XYZ file of C-alpha atoms in Angstrom:
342
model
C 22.675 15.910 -1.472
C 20.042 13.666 -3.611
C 21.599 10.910 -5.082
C 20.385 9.667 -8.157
C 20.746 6.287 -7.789
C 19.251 6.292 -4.193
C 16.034 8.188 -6.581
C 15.756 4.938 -8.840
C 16.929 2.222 -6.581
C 13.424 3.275 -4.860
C 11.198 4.216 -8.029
C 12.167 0.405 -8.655
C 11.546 -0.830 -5.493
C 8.192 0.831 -5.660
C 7.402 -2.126 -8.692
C 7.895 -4.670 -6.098
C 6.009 -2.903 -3.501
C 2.961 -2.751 -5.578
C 3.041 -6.556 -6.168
C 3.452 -7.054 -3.097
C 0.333 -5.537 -1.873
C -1.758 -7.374 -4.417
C -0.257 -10.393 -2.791
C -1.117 -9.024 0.818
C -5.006 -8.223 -0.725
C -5.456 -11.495 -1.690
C -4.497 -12.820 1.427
C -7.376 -10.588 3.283
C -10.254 -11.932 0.874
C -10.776 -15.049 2.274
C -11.840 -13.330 5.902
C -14.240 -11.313 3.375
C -16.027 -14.465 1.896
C -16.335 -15.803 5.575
C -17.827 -12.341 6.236
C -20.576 -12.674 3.264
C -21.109 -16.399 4.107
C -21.529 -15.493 7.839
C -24.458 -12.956 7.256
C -26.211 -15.083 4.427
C -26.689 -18.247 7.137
C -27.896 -15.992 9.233
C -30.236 -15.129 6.985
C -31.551 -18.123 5.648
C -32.866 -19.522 9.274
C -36.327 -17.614 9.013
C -38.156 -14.657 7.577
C -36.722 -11.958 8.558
C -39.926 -9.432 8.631
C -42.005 -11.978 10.676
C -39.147 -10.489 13.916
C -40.398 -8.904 16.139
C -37.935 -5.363 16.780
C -36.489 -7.265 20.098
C -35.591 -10.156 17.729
C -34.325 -8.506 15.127
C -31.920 -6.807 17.308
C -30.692 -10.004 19.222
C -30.151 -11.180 15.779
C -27.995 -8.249 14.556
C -26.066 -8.481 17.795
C -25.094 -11.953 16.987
C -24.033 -11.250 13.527
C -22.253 -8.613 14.991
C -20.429 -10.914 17.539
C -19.968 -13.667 14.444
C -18.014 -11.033 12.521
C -16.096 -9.792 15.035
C -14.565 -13.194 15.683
C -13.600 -13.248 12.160
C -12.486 -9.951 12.109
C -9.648 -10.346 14.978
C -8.339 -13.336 13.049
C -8.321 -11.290 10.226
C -6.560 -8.640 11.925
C -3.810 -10.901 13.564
C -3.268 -11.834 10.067
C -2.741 -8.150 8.760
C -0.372 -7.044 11.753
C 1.722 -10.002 11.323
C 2.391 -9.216 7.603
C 2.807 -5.439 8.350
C 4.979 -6.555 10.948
C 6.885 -8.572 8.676
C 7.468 -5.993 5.494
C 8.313 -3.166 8.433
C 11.286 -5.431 9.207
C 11.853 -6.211 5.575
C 12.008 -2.496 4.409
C 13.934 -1.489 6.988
C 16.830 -3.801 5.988
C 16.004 -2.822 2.344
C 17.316 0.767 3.530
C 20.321 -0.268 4.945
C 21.625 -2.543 2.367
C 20.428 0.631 -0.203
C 22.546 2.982 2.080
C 25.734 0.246 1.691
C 25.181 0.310 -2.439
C 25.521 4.224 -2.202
C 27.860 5.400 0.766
C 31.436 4.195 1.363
C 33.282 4.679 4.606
C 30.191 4.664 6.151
C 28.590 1.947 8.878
C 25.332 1.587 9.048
C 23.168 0.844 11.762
C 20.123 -1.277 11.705
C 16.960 -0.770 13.740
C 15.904 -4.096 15.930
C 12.474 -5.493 15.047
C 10.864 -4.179 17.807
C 11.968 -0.407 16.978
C 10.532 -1.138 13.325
C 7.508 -2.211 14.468
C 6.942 0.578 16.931
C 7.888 3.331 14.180
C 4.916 2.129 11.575
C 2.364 1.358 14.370
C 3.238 4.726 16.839
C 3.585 7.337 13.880
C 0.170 8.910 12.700
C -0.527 7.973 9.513
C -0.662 11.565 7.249
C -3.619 10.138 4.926
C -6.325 13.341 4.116
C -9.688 13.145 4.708
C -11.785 11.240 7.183
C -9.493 8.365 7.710
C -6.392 10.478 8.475
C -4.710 11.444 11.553
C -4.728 7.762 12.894
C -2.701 5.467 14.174
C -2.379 2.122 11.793
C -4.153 -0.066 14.499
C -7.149 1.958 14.572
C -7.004 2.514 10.668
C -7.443 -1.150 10.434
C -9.582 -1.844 12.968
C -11.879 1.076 11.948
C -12.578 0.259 8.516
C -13.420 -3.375 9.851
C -15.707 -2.519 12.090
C -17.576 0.266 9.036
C -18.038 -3.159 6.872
C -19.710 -4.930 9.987
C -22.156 -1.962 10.428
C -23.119 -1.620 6.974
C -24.112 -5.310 6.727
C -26.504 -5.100 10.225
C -27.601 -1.644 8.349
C -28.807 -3.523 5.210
C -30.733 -5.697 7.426
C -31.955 -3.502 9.774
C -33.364 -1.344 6.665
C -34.748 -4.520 5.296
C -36.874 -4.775 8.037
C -37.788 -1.886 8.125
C -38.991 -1.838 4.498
C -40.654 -4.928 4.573
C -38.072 -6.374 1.928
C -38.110 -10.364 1.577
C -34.590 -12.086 2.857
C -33.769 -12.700 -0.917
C -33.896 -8.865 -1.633
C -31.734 -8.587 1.476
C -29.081 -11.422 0.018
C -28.818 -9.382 -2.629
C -27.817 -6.368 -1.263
C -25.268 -8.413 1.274
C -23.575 -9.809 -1.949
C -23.624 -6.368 -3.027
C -21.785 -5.018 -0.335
C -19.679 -8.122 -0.235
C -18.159 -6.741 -3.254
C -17.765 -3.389 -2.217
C -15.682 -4.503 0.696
C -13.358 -6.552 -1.343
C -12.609 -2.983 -3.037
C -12.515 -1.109 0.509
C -9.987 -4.056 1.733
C -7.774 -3.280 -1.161
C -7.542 0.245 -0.395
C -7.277 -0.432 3.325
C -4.507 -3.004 3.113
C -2.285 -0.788 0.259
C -2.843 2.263 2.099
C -1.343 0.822 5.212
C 1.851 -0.773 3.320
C 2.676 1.991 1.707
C 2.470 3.600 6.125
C 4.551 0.595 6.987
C 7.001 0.700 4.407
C 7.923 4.364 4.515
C 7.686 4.713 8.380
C 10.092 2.053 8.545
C 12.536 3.088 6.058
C 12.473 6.812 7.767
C 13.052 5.191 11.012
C 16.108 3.621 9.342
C 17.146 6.898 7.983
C 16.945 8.574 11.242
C 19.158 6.284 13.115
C 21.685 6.485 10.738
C 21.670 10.162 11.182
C 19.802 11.273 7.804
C 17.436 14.445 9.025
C 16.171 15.359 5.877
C 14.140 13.647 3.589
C 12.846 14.586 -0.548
C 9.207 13.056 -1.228
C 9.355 10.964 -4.402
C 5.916 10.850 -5.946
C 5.293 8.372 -8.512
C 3.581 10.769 -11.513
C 0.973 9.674 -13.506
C -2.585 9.716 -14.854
C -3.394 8.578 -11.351
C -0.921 11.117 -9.038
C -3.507 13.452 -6.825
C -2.572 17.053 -6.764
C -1.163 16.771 -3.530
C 1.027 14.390 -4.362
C 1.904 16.991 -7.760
C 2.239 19.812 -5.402
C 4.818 18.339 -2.498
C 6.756 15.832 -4.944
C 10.650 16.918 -5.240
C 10.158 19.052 -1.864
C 12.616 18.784 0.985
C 11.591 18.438 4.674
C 13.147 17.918 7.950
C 12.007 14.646 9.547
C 9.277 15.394 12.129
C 8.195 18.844 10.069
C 6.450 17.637 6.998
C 3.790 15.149 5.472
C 4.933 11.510 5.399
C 3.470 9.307 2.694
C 0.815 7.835 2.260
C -1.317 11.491 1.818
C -4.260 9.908 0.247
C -5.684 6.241 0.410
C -3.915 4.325 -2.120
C -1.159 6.614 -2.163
C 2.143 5.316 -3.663
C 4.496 8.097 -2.613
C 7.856 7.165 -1.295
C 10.899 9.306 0.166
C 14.685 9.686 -0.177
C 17.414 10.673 1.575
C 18.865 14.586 1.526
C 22.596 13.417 2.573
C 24.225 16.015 4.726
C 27.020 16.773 4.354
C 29.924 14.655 5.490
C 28.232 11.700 3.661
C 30.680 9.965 0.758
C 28.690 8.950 -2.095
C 29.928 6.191 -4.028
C 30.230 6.386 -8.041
C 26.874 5.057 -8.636
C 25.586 7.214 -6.204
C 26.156 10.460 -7.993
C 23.991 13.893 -7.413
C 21.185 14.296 -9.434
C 22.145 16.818 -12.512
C 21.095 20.505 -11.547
C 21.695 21.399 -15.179
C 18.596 18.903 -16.041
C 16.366 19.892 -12.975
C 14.803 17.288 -10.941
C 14.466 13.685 -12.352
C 10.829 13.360 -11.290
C 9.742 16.940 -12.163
C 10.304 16.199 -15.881
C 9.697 12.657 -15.631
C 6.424 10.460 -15.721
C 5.888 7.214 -14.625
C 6.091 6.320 -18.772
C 9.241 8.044 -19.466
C 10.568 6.705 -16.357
C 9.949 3.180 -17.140
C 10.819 3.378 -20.853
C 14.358 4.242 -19.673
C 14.416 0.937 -17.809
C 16.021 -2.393 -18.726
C 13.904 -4.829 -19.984
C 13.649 -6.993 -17.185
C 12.146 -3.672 -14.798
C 9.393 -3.717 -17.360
C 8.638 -7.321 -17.300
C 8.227 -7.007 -13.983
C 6.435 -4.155 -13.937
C 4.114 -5.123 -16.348
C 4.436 -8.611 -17.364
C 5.936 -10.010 -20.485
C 3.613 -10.240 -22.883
C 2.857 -6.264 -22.289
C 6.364 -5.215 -21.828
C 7.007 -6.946 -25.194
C 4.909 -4.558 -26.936
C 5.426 -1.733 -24.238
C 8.758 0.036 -26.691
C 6.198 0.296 -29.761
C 3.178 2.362 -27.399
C 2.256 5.140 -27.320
C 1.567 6.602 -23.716
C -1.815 6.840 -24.579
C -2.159 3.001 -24.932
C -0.086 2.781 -22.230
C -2.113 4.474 -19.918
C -5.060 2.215 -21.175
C -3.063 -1.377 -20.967
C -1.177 -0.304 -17.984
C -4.060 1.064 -15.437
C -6.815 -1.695 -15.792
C -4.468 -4.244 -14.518
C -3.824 -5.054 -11.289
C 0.005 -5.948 -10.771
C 0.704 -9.499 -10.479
C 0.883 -10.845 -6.608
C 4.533 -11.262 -5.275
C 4.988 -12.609 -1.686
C 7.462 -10.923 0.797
C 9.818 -14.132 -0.153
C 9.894 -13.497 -3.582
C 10.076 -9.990 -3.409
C 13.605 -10.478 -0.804
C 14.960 -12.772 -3.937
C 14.118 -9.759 -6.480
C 15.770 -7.028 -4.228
C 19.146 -7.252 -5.806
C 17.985 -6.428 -9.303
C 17.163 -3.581 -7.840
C 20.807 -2.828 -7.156
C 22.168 -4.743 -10.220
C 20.303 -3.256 -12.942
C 21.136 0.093 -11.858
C 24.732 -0.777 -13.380
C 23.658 -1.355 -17.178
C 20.616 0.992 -16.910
């Protein structure tokens, strides 16, 4: 059974989620700038191409060693957050399992069994950084920024470039990490915040889940292919597929489960919600407070009158407004409440 309220409840849930990474991102930067800062000191004690090769490498090592000190900060930083939401989302199930079952007592998973789930499951992300744990997804993607700043001086001095021509490509890739961060630190929210949901699922004796992808301009074709598809836990993909995936999961209710009113089955007669159903049509069904804070008020004020055209335009070159995980606890009953005068 796929309730359609559990189905929106989490679409909308999703909006917060995505804020809530932004506001996790810009929490990271500051470790970045330190980073960039780091490196250019470094550089600015002496020409670089007067080294001789032994010198150059004792200096690389100590850059190295500079960045790795910020780096575990930086990571103690990220776990405790993850940490955090994993604890968050998995009471976010349970009190979204007491708005749609009745006669039914839920159990909630201690801290320590949340964190465990999101940092012992393998994250299912494609590609070269998949198949990890989150730990090591982390931790590797720190230590690939590190190496590609001692690359850009090691190739400096190899080409005979002048330190300024080398500060230019470290601000360069200072950039370019700020975007790798983003992805890094999304990617693994998204892990945290389905692996402990599922966890919550599991204990409360739900086997079967139905992957939710959020479709739009941006949905990869894996996420096309697998969305509405139902899978035993343990026997399927697990979001996130893809680096900055935002694929979430719901509940296939055995039977034996009582669904409350506003917990009713998805119509068959109208097919799957989310088959027929883009992240457009989906929000323009929303109340107007779901599209504020989806998109802010001066663009949901104008959001009715667009095309999705425009939309696609207004709506994907912004980046969703921070939210911290306290502000995103005091939003979580909208989720529940608007569902009632959607």
């Amino acid at each position: 059974m796929i309730s359609d309220f559990y189905y929106n409840a989490t679409y909308r849930h999703q909006v917060y989620l995505e804020r809530l990474k932004s506001g996790e991102v810009n929490k990271v930067f500051p470790f970045l700038d330190e980073w960039r800062t780091s490196v250019l000191n470094r550089l600015s004690d002496s020409i670089i191409t007067d080294y001789s090769r032994a010198r150059l490498e004792l200096l690389l090592l100590t850059i190295e060693q500079d960045l790795n000190v910020i780096a575990n900060d930086q990571y103690s930083l990220i776990s405790q957050s993850f940490q955090d939401i994993a604890v968050y989302e998995g009471q976010f199930e349970v009190n979204l399992l007491n708005e749609t079952l009745k006669d039914f007592d839920t159990v909630l998973p201690t801290a320590a069994q949340l964190h465990g789930a999101v940092f012992t499951e393998v994250m299912s992300v494609r590609g070269r950084h998949g198949g990890k744990l989150l730990e090591p997804f982390i931790k590797d993607w720190q230590q690939d920024e590190i190496r590609e700043y001692t690359q850009i001086i090691r190739r400096g001095f190899a080409e005979g470039q002048t330190n300024q021509q080398m500060v230019q490509e470290v601000r360069s890739h200072s950039d370019s990490t700020k975007h790798h961060a983003s992805a890094m630190v999304r990617t693994g929210i998204q892990h945290v915040a389905n692996q402990a949901r599922k966890k919550t699922l599991i204990d409360n004796g739900v086997k079967k889940y139905q992957w939710v992808s959020v479709l739009d301009s941006r949905t990869t074709p894996f996420c096309q292919r697998v969305d509405n598809l139902i899978f035993d836990h343990g026997k399927g993909p697990y979001p996130p597929a893809h680096i900055n995936c935002r694929s979430n999961t719901i509940p296939d209710f055995p039977k034996g489960f009582n669904l409350k009113d506003s917990g009713a089955l998805r119509s068959a007669l109208n097919g799957p919600v989310s088959a027929d159903l883009d992240y457009f049509d989906w929000l323009k069904k929303q109340p107007k407070q779901m599209q504020i804070d989806a998109l802010g008020k001066k663009r949901a004020d104008v959001f009715q009158t667009m095309t999705k055209e425009n939309f696609i335009k207004l709506a994907y070159n912004k980046r969703f407004e921070p939210l911290t995980l306290d502000e995103m606890r005091k939003k979580e009953p909208t989720v529940f409440v608007l569902l009632t005068v959607s």
